[in-house]
Short mmCIF file of C-alpha atoms (C1' of nucleotides) in Angstrom, two decimals:
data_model
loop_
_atom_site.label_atom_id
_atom_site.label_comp_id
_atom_site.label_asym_id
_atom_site.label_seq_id
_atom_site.Cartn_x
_atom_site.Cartn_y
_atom_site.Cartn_z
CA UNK A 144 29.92 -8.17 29.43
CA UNK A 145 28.12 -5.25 27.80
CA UNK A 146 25.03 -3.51 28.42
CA UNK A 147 21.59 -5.09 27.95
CA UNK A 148 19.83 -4.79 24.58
CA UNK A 149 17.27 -1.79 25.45
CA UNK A 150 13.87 -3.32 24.25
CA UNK A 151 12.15 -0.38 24.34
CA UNK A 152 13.99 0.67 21.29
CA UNK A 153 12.63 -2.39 19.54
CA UNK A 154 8.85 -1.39 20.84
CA UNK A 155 9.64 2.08 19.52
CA UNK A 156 10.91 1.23 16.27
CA UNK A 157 7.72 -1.48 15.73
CA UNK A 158 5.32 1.68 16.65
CA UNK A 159 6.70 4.06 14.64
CA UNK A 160 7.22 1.85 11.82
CA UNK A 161 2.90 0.69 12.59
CA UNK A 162 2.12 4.43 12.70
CA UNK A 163 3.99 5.68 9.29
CA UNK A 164 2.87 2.64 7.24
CA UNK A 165 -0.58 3.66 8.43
CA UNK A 166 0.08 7.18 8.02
CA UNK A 167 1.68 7.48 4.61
CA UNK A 168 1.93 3.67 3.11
CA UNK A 169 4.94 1.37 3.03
CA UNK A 170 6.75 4.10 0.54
CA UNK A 171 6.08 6.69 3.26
CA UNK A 172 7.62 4.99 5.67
CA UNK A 173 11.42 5.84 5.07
CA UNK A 174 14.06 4.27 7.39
CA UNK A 175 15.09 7.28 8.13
CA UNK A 176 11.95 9.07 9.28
CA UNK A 177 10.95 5.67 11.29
CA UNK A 178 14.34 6.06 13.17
CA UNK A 179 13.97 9.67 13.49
CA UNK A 180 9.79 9.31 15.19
CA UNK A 181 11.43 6.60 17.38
CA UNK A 182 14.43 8.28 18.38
CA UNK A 183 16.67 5.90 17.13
CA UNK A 184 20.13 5.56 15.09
CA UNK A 185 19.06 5.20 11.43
CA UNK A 186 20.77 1.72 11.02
CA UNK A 187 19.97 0.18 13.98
CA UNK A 188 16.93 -1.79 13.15
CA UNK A 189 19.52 -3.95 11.19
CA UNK A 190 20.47 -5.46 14.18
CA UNK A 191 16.95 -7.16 13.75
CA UNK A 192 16.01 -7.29 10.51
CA UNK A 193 17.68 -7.74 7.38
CA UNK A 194 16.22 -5.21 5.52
CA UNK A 195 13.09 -2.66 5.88
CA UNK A 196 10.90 -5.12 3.93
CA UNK A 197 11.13 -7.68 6.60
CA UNK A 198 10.87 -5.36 9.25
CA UNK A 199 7.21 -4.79 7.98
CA UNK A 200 6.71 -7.94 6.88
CA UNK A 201 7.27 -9.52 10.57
CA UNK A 202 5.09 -6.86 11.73
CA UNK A 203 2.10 -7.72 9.61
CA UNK A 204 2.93 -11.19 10.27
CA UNK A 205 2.55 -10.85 13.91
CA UNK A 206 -1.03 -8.51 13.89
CA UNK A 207 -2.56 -11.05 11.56
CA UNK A 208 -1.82 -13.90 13.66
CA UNK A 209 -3.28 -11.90 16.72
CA UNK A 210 -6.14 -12.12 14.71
CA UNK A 211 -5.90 -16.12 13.92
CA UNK A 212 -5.15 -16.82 17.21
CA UNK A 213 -8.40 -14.78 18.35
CA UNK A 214 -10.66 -16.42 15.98
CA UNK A 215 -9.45 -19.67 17.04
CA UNK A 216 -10.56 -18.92 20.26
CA UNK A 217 -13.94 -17.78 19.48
CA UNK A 218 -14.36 -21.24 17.61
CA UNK A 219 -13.05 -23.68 20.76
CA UNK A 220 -15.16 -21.23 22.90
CA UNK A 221 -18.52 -21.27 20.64
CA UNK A 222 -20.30 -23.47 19.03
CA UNK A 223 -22.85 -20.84 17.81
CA UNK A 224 -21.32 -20.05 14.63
CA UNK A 225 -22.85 -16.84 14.23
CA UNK A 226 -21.83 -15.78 17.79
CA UNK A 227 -18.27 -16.66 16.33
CA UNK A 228 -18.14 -14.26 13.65
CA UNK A 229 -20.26 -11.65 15.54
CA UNK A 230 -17.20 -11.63 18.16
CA UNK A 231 -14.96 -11.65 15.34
CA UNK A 232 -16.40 -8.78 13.69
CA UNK A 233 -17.07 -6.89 16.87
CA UNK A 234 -12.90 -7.02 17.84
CA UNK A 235 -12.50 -5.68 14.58
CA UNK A 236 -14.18 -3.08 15.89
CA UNK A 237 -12.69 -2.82 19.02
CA UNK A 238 -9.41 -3.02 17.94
CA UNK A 239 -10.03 -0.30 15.59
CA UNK A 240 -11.45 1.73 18.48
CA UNK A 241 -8.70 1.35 21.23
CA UNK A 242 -5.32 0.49 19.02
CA UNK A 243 -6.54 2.12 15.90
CA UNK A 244 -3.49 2.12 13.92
CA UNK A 245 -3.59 -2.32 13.73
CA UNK A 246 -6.16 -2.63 11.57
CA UNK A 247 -5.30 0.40 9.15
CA UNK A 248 -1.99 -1.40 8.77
CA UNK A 249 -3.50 -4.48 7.98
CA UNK A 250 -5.81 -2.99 5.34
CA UNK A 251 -2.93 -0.97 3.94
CA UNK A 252 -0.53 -3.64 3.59
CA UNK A 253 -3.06 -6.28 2.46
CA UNK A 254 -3.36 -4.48 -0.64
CA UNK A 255 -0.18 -3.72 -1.23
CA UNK A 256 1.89 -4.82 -3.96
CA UNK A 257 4.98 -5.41 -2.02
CA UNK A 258 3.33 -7.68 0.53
CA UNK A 259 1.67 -10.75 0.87
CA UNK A 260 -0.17 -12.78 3.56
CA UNK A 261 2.11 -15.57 3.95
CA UNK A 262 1.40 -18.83 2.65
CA UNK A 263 1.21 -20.45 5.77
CA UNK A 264 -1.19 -17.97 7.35
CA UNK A 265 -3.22 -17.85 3.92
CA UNK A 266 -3.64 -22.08 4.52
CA UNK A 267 -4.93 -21.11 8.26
CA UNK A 268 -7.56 -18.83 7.37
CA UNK A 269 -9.19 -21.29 4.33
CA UNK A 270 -9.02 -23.94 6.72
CA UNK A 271 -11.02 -22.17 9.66
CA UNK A 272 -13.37 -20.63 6.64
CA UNK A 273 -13.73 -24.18 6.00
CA UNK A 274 -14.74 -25.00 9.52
CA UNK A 275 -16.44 -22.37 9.76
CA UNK A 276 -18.78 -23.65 7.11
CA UNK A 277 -18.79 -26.75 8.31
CA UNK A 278 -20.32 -26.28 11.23
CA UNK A 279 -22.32 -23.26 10.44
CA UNK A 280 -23.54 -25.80 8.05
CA UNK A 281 -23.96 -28.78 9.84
CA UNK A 282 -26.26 -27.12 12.55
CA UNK A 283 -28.25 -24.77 10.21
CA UNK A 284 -26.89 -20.94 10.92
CA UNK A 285 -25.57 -21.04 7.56
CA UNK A 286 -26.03 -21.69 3.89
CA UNK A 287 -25.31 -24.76 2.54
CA UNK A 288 -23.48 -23.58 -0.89
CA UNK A 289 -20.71 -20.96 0.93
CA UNK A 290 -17.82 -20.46 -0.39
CA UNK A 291 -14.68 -19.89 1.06
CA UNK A 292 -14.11 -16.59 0.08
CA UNK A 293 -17.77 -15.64 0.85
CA UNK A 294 -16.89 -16.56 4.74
CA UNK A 295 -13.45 -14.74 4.15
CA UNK A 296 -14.74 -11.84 2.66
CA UNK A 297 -17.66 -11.23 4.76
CA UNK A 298 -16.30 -12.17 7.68
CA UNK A 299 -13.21 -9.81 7.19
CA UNK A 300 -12.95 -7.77 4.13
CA UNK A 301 -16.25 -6.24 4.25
CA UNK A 302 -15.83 -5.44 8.19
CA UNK A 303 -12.17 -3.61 7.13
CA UNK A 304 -13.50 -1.85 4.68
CA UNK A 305 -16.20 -0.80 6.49
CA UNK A 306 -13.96 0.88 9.24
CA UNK A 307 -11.86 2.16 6.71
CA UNK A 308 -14.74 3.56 4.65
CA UNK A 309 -15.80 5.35 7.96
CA UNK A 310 -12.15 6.53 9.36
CA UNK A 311 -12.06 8.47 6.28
CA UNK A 312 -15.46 9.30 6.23
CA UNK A 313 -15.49 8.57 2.53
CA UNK A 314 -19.46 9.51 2.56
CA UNK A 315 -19.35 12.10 4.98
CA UNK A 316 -19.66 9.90 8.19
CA UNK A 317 -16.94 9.68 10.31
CA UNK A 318 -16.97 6.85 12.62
CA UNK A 319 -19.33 4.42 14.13
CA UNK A 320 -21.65 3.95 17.18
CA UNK A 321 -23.26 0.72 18.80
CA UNK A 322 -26.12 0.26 15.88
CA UNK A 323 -23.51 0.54 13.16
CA UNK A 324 -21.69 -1.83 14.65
CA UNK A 325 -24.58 -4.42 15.09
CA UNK A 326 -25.97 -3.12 12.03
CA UNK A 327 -22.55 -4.57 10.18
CA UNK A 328 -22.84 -7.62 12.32
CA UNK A 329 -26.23 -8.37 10.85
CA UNK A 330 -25.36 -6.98 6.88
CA UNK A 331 -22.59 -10.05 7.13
CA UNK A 332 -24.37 -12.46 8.91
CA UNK A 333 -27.62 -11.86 7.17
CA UNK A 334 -25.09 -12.88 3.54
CA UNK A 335 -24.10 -16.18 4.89
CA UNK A 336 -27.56 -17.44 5.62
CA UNK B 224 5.31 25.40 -37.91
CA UNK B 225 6.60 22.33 -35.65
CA UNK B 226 5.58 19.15 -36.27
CA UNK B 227 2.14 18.00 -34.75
CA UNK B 228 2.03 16.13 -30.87
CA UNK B 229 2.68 12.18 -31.50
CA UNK B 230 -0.57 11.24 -29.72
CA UNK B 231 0.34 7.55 -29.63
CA UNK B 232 3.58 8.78 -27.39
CA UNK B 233 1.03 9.81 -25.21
CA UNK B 234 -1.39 6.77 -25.53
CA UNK B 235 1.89 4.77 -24.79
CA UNK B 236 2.67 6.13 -22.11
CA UNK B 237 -0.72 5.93 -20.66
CA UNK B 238 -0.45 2.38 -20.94
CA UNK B 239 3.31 1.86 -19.72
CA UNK B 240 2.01 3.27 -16.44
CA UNK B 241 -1.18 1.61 -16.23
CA UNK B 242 0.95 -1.91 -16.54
CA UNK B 243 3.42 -0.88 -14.27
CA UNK B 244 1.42 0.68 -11.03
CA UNK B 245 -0.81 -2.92 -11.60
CA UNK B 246 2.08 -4.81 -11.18
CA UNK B 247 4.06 -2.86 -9.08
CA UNK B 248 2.21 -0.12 -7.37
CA UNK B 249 2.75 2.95 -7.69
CA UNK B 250 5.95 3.65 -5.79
CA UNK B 251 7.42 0.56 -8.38
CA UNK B 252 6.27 2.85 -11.11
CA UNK B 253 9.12 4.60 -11.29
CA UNK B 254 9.44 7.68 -14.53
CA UNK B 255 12.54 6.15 -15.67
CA UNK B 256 10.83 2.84 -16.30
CA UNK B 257 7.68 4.24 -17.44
CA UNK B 258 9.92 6.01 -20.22
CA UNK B 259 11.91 3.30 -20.91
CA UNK B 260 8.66 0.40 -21.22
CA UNK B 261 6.77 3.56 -23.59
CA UNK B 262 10.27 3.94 -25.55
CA UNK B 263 9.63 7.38 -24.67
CA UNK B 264 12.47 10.17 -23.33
CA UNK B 265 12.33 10.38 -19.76
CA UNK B 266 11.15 13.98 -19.08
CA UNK B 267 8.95 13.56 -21.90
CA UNK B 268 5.46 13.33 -19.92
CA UNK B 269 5.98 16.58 -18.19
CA UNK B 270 4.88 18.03 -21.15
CA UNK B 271 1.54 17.18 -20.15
CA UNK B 272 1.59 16.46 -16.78
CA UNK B 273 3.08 18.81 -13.95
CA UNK B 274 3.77 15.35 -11.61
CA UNK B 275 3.91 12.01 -11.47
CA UNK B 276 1.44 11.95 -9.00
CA UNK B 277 -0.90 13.83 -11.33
CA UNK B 278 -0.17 11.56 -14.05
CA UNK B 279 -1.60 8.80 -12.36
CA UNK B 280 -4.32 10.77 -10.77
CA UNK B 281 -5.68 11.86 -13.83
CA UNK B 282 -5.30 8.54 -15.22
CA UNK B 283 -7.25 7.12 -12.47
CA UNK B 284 -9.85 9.77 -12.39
CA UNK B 285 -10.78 8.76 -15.99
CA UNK B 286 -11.38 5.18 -15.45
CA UNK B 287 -13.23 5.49 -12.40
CA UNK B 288 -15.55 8.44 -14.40
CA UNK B 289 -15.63 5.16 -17.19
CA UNK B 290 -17.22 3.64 -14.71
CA UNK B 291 -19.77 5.79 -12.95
CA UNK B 292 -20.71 6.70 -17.10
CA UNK B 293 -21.58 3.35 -17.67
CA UNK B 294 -23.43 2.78 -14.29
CA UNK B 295 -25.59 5.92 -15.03
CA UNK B 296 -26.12 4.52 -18.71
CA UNK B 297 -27.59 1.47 -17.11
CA UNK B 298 -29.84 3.36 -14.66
CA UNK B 299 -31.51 5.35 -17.83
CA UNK B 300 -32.09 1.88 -20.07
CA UNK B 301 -33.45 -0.17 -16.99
CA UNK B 302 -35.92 0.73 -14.46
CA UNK B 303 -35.05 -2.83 -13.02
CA UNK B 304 -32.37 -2.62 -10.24
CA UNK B 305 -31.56 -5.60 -10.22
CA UNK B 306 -30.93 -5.46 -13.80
CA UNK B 307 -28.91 -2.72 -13.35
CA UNK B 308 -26.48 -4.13 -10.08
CA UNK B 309 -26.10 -7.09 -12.49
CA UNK B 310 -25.02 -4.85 -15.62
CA UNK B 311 -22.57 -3.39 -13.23
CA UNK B 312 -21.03 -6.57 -11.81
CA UNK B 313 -20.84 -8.19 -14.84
CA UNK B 314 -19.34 -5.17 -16.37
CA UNK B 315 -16.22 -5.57 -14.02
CA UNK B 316 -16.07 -9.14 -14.98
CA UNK B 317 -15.77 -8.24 -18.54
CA UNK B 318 -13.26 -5.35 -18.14
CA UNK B 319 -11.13 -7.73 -15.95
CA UNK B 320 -11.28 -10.52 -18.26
CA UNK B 321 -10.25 -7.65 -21.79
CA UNK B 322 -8.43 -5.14 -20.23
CA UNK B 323 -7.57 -6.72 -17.14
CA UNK B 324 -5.36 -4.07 -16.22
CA UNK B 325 -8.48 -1.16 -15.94
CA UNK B 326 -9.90 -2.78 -12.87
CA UNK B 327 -6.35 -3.50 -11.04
CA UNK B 328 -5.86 -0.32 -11.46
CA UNK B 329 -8.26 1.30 -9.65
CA UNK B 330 -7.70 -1.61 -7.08
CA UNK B 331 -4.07 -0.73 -6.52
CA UNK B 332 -4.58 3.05 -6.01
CA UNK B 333 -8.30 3.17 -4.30
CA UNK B 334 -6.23 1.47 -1.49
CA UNK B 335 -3.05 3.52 -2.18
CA UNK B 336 -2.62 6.75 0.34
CA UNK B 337 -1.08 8.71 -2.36
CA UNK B 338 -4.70 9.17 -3.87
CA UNK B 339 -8.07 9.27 -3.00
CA UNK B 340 -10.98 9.26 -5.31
CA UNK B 341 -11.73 13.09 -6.00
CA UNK B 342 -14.71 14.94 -4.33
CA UNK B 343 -17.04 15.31 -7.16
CA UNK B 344 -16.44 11.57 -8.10
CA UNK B 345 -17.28 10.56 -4.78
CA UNK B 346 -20.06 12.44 -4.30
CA UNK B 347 -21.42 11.50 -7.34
CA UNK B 348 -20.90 7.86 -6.26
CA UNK B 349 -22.78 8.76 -3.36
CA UNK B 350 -25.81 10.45 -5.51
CA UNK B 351 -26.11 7.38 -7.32
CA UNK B 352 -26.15 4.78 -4.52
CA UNK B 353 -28.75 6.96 -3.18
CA UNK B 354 -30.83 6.98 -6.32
CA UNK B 355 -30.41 3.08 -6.42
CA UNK B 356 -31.99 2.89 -2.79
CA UNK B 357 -34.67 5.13 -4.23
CA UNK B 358 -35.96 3.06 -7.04
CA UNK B 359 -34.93 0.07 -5.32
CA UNK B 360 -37.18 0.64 -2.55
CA UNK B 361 -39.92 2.35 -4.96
CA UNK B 362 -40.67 -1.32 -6.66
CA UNK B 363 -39.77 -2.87 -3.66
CA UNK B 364 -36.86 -4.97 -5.24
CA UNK B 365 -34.11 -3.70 -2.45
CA UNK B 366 -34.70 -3.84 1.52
CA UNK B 367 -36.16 -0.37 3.16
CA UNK B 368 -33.45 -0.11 5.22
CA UNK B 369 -30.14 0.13 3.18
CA UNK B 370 -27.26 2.18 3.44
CA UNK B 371 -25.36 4.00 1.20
CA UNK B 372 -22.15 2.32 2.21
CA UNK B 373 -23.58 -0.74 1.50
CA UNK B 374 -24.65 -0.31 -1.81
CA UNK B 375 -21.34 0.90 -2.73
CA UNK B 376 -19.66 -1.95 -0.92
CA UNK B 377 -21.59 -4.10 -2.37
CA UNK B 378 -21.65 -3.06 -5.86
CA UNK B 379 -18.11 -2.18 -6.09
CA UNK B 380 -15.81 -3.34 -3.49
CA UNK B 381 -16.86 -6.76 -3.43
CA UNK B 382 -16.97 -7.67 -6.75
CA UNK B 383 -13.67 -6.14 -7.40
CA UNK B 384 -12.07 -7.62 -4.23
CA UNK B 385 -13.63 -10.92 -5.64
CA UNK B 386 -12.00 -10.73 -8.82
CA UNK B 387 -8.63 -9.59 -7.20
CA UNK B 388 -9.01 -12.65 -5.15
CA UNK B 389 -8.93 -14.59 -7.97
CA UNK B 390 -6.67 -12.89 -10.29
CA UNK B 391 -3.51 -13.54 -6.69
CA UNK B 392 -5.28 -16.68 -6.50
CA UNK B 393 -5.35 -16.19 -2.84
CA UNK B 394 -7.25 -19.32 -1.96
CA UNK B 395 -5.74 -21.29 -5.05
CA UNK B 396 -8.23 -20.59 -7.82
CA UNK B 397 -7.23 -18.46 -10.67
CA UNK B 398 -9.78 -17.10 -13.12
CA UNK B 399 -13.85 -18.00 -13.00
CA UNK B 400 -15.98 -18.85 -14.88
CA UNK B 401 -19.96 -18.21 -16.36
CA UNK B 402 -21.07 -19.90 -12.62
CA UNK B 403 -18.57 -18.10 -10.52
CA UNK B 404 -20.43 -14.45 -12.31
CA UNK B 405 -23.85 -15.50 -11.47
CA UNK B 406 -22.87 -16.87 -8.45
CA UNK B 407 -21.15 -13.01 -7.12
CA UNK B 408 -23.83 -11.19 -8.80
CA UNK B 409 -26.46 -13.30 -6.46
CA UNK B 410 -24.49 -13.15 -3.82
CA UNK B 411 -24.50 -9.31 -4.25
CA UNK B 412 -28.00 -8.72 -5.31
CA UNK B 413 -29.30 -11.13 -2.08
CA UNK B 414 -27.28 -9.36 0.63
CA UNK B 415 -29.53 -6.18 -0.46
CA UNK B 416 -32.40 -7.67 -1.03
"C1'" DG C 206 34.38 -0.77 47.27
"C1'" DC C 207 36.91 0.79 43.38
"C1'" DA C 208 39.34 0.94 38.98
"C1'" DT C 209 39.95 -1.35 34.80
"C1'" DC C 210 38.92 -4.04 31.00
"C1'" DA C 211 36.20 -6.33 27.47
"C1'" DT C 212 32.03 -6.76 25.16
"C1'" DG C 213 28.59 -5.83 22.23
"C1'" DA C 214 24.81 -2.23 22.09
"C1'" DA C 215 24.13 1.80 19.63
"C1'" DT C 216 25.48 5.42 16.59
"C1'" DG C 217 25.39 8.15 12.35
"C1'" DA C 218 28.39 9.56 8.53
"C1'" DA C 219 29.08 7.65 4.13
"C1'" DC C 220 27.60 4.79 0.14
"C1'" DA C 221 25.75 3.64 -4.21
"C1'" DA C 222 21.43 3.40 -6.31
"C1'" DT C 223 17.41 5.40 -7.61
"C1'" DC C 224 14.01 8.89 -7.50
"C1'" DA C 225 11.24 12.81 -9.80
"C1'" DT C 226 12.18 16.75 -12.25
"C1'" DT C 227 14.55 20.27 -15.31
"C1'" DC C 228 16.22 22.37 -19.40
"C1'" DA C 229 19.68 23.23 -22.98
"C1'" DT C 230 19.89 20.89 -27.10
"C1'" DT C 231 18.50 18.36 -31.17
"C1'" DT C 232 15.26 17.06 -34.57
"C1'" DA C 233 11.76 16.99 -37.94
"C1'" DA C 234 7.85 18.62 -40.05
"C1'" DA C 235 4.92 22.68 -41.32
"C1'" DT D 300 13.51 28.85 -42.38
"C1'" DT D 301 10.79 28.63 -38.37
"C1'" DT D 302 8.68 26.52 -34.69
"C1'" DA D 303 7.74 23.56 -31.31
"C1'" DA D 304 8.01 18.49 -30.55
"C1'" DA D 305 11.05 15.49 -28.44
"C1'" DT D 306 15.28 14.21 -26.25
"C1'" DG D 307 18.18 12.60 -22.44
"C1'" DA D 308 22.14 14.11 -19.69
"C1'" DA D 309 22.33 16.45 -15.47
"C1'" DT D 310 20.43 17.76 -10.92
"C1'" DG D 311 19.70 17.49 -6.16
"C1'" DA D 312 17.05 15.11 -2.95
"C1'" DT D 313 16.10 10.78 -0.93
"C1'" DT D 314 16.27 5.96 -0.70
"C1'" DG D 315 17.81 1.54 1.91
"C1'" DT D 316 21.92 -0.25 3.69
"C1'" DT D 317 26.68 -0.63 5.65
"C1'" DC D 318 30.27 -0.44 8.95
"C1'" DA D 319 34.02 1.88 11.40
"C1'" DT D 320 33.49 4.10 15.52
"C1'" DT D 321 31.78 5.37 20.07
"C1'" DC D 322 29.87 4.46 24.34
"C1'" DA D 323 27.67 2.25 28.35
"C1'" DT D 324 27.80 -1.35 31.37
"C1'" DG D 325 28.47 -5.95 33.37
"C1'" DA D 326 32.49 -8.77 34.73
"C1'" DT D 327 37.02 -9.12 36.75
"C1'" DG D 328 40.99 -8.45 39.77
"C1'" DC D 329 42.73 -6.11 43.57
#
DNA sequence: GCATCATGAATGAACAATCATTCATTTAAA
DNA sequence: TTTAAATGAATGATTGTTCATTCATGATGC
């Protein structure tokens, strides 16, 4: 038999590929200077992946369902609705904080042209923005005429582009403390009610 | 003498690129096929532009300072804030609906890392969210406590994400309609209020 | 325990395509 | 005739991708 597949060439080529995305965009983000940060022959990630494309696109798949997969726990765990997206909001965040690089490759990919959230993963979130509502709804925390995209883009966009807005300190302020964060929580919240 | 500049080279050009970095984003903007879609030779542009990337820039620098002209035109006929969020809103509406192509535009590239929205631009964003506060607060129409960031996210980003939203159909309605206007421009106007 | 083989992990030079940019040349109007 | 507007072939760098080759290592036979 022959040697092992060495996974931590996989882990490097999925960081280095996170952290040039986030760096310089998807065009940035050459094969060749992704193998070259994670120390890798150029044409190996074709082992994987069947072209760069995919390569990012499996990698935006994956953070976005960490992100499902969180808020679906919030939702068995809470029936507070308004503690749900507070959590949500607040591991945006967090994540931002400790693993910066995630979310800045979510909000640079989202709104690129060569990507889309796929469809299946679009369905999920509408149907927990619809649950969301329903409950928020059903026991009072909420408005009665929300939208979907109200939940979606409160709940998410405006919380991204917050953190983005800040980690480039597009007015002068660079990051965030505890009252910004709440203070966010509360802008969002206060929208849905 | 020569003959005179063909201005409506230029003009065509303007708009090859415009339709091409909405649908493709700017690294699927390619010169070549900006030449080609203006029926233009391909070196032709760097006549008056020392880049691609200042092509565009420029390009996107006037329609955001469209924009902030219009916003500031608002603030002088209306003492009303509200009035004047509204005008704004609506505005985007209407350029998305007749040139539909001006507000994707911006969308694509404010999110692009190639660019970033120049200094004096931003800061004059910035001066005018704070005036908005001002007189907001002065006939007690906005809430004491705003930020600029969410003025600007509120007044901008939103609306424009909204109409993006719609324009991918992301949760499977295209378009909107009279409602759909009112129902953003409340949904902006409360969430300062 | 050691040498050998066989396997597939990993490499990186080479590829064609495409990129932005240049500039000698052509063209047409003043 | 003069001038500069306009052209587009040519350039060199870079792109994503391929694949013949190399290399490391687990399995095998002694």
């Amino acid at each position: 038999m022959a040697r092992l597949i060495d996974q931590s060439k996989i882990a490097r080529i999925h960081a280095a590929t996170l952290g040039l995305v986030v760096e310089n965009g998807y065009g940035g983000a050459s094969i060749s200077v992704i193998a070259k940060k994670a120390c890798v022959a150029e044409g190996y990630l074709y082992r994987f992946y069947s072209s760069k494309q995919e390569l990012v696109t499996s990698l935006l798949y994956e953070k976005i369902n960490n992100l499902i997969v969180k808020l679906q726990e919030y939702m068995v765990l809470h029936s507070d609705i308004c503690k749900v997206i507070e959590l949500l909001i607040l591991e945006l965040f967090d994540q931002a904080e400790t693993v910066q690089d995630e979310i800045r490759f979510i909000h640079v990919l989202i709104h690129d042209y060569n990507f889309q959230i796929s469809d299946s993963q679009r369905e999920e979130i509408k149907i927990i923005c619809e649950k969301v509502i329903e409950l928020g709804v059903k026991n009072g925390q909420l408005r009665t005429n929300l939208s979907t995209e109200e939940v979606y883009t409160m709940g998410i966009v405006y919380p991204i582009e917050f953190i983005n807005l800040r980690i480039k300190g597009f007015f002068g302020t660079n990051g965030w403390n505890e009252e910004d964060k709440q203070k966010v929580v509360n802008f969002c919240l206060n929208s849905l009610k």
